[in-house]
XYZ file of C-alpha atoms in Angstrom:
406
model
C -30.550 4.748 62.436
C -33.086 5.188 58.920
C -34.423 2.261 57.207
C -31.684 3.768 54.024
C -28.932 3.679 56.671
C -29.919 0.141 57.622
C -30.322 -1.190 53.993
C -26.795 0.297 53.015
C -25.240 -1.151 55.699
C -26.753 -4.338 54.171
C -25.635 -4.309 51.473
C -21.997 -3.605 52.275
C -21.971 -6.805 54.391
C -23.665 -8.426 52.049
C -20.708 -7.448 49.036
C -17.995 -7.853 52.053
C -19.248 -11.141 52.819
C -18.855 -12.115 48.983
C -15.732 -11.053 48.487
C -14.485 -12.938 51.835
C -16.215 -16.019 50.225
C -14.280 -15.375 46.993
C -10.834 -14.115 48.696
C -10.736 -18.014 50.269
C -11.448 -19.369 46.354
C -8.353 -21.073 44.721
C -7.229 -18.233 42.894
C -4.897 -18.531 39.505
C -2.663 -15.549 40.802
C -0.052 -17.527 42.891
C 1.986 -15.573 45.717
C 4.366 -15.061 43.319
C 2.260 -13.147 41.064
C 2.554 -9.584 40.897
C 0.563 -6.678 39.485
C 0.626 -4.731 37.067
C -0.784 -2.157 34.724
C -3.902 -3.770 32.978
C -4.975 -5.528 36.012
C -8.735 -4.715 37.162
C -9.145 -4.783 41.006
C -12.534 -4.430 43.075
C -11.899 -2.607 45.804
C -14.478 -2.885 48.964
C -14.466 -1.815 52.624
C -16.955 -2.842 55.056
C -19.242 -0.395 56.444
C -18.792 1.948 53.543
C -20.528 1.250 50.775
C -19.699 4.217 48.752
C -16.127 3.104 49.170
C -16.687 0.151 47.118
C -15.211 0.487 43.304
C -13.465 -0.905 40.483
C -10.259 -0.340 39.131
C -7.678 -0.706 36.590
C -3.798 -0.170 37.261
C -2.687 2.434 34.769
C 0.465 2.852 32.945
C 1.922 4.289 35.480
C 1.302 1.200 37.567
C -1.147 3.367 40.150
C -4.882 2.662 40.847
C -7.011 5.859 41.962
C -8.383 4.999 45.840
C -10.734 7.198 47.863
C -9.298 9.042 50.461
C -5.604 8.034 49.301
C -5.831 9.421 45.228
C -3.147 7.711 43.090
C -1.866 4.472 44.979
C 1.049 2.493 43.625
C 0.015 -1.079 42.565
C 2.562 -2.605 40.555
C 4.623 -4.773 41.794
C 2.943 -6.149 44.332
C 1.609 -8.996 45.144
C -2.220 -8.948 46.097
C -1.799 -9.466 49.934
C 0.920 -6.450 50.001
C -1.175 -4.544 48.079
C -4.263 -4.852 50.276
C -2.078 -4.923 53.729
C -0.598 -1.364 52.193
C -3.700 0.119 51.232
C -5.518 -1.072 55.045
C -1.948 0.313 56.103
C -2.584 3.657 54.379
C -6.020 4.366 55.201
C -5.067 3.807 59.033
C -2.900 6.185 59.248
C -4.483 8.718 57.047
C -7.029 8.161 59.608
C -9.771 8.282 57.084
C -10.935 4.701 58.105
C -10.412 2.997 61.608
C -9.792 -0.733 61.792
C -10.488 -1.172 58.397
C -12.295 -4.364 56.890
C -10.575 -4.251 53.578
C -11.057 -6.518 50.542
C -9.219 -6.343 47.284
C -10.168 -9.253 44.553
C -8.591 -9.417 40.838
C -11.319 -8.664 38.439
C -9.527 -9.568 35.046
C -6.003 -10.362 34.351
C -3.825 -9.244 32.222
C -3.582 -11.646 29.125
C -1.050 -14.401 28.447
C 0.971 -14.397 25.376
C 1.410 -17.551 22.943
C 3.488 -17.702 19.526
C 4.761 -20.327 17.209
C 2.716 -22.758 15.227
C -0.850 -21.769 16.178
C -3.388 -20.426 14.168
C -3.760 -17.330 15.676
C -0.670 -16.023 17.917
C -0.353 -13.100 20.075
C -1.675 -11.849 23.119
C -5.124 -13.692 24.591
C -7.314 -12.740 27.260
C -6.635 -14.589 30.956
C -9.241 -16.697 32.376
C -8.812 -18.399 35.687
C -7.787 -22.010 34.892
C -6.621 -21.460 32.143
C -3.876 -24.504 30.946
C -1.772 -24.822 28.154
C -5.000 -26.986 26.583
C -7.040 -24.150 26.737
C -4.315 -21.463 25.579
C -3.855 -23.857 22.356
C -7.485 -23.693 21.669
C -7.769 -20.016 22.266
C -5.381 -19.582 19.589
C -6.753 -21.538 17.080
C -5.398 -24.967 17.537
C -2.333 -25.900 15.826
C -0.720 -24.575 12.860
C -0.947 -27.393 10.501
C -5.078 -27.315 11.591
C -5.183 -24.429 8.832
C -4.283 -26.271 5.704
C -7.613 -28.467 6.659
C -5.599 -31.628 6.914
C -3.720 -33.217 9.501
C -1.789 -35.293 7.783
C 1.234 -33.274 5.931
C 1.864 -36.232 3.333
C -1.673 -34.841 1.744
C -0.465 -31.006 2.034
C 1.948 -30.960 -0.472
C 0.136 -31.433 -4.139
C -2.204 -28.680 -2.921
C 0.384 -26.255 -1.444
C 2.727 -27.273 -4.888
C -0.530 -25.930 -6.862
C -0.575 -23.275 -5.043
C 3.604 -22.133 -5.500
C 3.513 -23.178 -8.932
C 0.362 -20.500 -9.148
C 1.574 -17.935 -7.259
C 4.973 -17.922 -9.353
C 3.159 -17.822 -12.860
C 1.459 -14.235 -10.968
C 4.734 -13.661 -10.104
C 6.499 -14.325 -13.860
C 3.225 -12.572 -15.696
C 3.716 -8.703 -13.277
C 7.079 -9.237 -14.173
C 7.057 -9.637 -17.347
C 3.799 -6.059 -17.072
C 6.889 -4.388 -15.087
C 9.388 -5.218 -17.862
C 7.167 -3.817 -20.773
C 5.823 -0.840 -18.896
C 9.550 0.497 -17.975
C 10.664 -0.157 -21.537
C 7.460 2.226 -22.909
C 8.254 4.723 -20.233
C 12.072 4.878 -21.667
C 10.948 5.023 -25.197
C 12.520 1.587 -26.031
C 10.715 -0.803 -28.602
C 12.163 -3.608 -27.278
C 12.514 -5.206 -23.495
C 14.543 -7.359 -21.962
C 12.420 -10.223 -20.720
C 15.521 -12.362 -20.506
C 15.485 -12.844 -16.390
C 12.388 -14.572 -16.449
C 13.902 -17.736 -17.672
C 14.920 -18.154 -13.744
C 11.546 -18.761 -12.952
C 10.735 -22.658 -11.764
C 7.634 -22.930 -13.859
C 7.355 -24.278 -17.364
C 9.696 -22.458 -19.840
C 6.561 -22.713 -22.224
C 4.218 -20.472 -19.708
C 7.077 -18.022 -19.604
C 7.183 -17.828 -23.314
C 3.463 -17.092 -23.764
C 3.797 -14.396 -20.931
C 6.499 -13.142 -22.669
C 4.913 -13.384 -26.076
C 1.337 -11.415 -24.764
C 3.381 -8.669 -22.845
C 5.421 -8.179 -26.221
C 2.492 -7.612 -28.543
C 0.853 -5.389 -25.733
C 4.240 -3.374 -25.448
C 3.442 -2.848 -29.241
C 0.321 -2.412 -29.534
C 0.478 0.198 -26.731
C 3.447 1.951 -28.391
C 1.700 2.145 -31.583
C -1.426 3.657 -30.257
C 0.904 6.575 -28.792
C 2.628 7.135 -31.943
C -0.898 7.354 -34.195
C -1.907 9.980 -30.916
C 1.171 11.953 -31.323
C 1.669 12.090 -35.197
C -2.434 12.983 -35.501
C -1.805 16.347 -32.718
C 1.595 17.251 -34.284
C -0.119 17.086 -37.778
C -2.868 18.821 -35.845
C -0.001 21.247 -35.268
C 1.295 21.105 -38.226
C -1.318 22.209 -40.248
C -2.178 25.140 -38.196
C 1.603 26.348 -38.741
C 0.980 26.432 -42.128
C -2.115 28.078 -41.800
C -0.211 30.918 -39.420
C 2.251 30.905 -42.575
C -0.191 31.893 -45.412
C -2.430 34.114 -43.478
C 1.077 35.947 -42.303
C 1.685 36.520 -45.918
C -1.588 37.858 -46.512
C -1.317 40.278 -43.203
C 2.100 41.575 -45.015
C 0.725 42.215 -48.310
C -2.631 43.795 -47.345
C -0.607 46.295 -45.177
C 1.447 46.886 -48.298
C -1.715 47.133 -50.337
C -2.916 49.906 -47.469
C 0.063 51.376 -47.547
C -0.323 52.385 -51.257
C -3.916 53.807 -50.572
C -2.423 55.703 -48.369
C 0.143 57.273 -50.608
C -2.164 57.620 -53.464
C -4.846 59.830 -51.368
C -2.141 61.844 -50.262
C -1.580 62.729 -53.860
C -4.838 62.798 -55.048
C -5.760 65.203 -52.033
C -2.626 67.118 -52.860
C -4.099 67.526 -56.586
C -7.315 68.503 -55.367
C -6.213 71.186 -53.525
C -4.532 72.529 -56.389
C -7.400 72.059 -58.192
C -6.535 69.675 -60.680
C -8.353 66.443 -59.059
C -11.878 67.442 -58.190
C -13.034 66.321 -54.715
C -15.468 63.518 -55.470
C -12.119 61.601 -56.664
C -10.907 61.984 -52.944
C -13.811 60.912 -51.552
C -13.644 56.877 -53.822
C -10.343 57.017 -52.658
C -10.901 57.312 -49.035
C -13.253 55.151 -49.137
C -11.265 52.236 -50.639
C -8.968 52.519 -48.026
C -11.404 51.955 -45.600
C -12.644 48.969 -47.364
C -8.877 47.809 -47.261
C -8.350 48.147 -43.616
C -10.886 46.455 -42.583
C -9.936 43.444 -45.138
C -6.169 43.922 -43.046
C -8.276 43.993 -39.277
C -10.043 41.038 -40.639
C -6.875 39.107 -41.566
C -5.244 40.209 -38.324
C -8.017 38.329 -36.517
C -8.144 35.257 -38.540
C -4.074 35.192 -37.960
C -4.367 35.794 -34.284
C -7.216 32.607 -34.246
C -4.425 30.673 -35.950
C -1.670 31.447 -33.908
C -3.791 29.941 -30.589
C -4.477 27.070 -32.863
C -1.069 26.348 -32.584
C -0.449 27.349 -29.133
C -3.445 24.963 -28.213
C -2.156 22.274 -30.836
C 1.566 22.671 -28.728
C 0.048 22.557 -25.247
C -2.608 19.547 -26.213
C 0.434 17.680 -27.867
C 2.606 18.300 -24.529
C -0.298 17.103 -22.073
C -0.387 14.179 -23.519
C 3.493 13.327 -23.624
C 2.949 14.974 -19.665
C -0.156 12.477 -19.166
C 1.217 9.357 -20.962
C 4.623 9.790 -18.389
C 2.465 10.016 -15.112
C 0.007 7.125 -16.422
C 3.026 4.880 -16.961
C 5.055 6.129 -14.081
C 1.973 4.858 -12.027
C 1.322 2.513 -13.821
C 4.620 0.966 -12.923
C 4.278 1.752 -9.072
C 1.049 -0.221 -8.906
C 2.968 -3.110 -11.200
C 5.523 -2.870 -8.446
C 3.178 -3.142 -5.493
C 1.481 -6.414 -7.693
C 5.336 -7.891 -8.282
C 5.775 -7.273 -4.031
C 2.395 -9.103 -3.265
C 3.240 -12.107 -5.530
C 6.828 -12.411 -4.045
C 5.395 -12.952 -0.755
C 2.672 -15.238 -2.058
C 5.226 -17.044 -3.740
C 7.482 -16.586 0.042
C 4.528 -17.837 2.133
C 3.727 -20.774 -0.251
C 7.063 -21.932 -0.288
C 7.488 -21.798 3.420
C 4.221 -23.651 3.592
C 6.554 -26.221 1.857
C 9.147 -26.631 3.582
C 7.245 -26.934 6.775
C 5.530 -29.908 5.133
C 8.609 -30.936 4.147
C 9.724 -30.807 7.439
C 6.629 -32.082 9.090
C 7.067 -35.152 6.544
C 10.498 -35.728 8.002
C 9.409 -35.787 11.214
C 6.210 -37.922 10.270
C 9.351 -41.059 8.863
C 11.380 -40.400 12.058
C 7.917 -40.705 14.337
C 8.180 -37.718 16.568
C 5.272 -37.160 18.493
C 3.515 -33.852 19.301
C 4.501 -30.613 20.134
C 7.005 -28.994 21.930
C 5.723 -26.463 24.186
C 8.205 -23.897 26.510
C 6.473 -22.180 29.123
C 8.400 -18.280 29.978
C 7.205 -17.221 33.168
C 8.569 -13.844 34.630
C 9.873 -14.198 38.394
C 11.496 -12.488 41.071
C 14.628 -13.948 39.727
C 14.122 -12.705 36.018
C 12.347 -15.133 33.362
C 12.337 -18.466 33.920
C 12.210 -21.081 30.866
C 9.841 -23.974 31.580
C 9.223 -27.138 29.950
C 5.046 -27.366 29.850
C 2.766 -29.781 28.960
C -1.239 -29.914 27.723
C -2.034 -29.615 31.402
C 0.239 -27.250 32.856
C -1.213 -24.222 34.457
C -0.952 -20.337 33.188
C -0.842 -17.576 34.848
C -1.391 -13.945 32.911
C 1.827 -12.660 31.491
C 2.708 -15.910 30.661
C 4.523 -16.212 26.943
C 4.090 -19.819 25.567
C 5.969 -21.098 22.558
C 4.494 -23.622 20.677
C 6.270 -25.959 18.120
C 4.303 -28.125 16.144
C 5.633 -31.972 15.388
C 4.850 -34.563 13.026
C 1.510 -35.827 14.355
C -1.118 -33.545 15.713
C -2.679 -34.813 19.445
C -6.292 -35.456 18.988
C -6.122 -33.866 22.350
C -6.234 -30.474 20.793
């Protein structure tokens, strides 16, 4: 046998003798517990060292094993699934007698909800209790209003509602004036603020600022709009006059045109001598291009107001889509102060609540344990020191006063 040989063989007693040491180990997976997919399992057989991997159960619930491929794992406990898999590899007859270990590398997580600061789904450890799990998730809920006494929560937390409605009252009130502009309405409706629970002197200034910027906004619009339609206006008019002044210098060419007829006509019976002809001619030329030159100056014009008509449309067309957004983003602002206003006022009534229970001296919190068994899920009452296993769902409720336990 080679000195490589030798030292492999090493070292797969050495990691077989580990995982012996570790199988005998108080482990937090009971008999009861069963596998599933998310599980991590290190897989070793003695004498071959190449053999030794780890795994995670996919969704599927199946590990990948040499010699075997895609194994089923869920399910099973971890003494069925190691007697199948020494099972399996017998009578595949890829390993004889085989030495097999099989050792849970990391859990799946445990799950805890209620009044903690942080619920949802935590990462396993072994040993884990109900202690731990609470600290995992933040401690309690009441530990995040940084007092543990709720008769000291509730000025702050009333600051705080009585804030988050004035937010509330002033988008409203933005909302209100925004849709009123967008409908062409100088006047809005701010009557259904008067519901809010804050001081009916705050609601009049909000309504008094959102008036005069409804206004003020309104009259900027109409100094835009009468400036482009006089804009407009003016080159209509201009269109007008050089129109007339098209008309009669095609008239005027007109004439020319007649009169060196005649004057050619004369010429040729000799009455008009030629050089006469020749003035006229030329005239006309001179008028013609006084008409091309007018045509030009009236086809400028005409864009003018094409341009005028289009730049006084773009902005009716821009001043729609500004306030049309402008009134989605008002709407996302009146949806974010609602649930401030929502989360404050639950914050309330629990201290409310948590003041109730304070008077009536209720201690601690009530913690349900929901453990999944062969039987289906089973509801158990659980205490600071009661054990978890992963897949565990804990539900915590907080009571009046916090134990300095946690």
């Amino acid at each position: 046998m080679t000195l490589t040989a030798l030292r492999d063989m090493g070292r797969a007693t050495l990691a077989v003798t580990i995982f012996a040491i570790l199988s005998f180990l108080p482990s937090p997976a009971s008999a009861n517990y069963r596998l599933g997919a998310g599980v991590v399992l290190q897989i070793a057989v003695f004498g071959l060292s190449d053999f030794g991997r780890k795994v995670t159960i996919n969704i599927d619930g199946e590990v990948s094993v040499p010699f075997l491929g895609e194994v089923q794992a869920a399910g099973m406990s971890l003494s069925e699934f190691r007697t199948m898999l020494a099972r399996k590899l017998e009578e595949n007859g890829a390993v004889r007698d085989a030495q097999l270990t099989v050792e849970i590398v990391e859990h799946r997580p445990f799950y805890i909800g209620g009044d903690v600061a942080k619920p949802g789904a935590h990462p396993y450890r072994p040993g884990l209790t109900v202690r731990h799990a609470i600290f995992l998730a933040g401690g309690l809920d009441v530990m995040r209003y940084r007092s543990g006494n709720p008769l000291l929560l509730a000025p702050e937390i009333q600051s705080e509602h009585a804030a988050a409605w004035l937010e509330l009252v002033k988008a409203q009130a933005r909302l209100i004036g925004l849709r009123a502009e967008l409908n062409g309405s100088e006047t809005a409706d701010f009557s259904i603020l008067s519901n809010a629970p804050i001081g009916k002197s705050l609601i009049a200034s909000v309504i008094d600022l959102e008036e005069r910027n409804l206004k003020q906004r309104l009259e900027a619009h109409r100094k835009e709009i009468l400036f482009l339609e006089r804009a407009v206006a003016k080159a209509e008019e201009q269109v007008g006059s050089l129109e007339v002044d098209v008309a009669q210098q095609a008239a005027v060419v007109k004439q020319q045109e007649e009169a060196i007829a005649r004057v050619a006509g004369n010429a040729a019976r000799g009455i008009t001598a030629q050089t006469r002809v020749d003035e006229e001619t030329r005239a006309l030329a001179m008028l013609k291009a006084q008409h091309s030159d007018a045509q030009g100056r009236l086809a400028l014009a005409r864009k003018e107001v094409r341009d005028g008509q289009r730049s006084l449309e773009r902005a009716l067309e821009e001043r729609r889509i500004r306030l049309t957004e402008a009134v989605q983003d008002t709407l996302i602002e009146v949806d974010k102060y609602r649930a401030k206003v929502s989360g404050s006022g639950e914050k309330l009534m629990v201290t409310g609540q948590l003041k109730a229970r304070l008077r009536d001296g209720v201690n601690g919190p009530n913690i349900v344990l929901y453990r999944r068994t062969a039987d289906g899920i089973a509801e158990i009452p659980a205490t600071a020191d009661t054990d978890i296993q992963p897949d565990d769902v804990l539900e915590v409720t907080v009571k009046a006063d916090l134990l300095a336990a946690y």
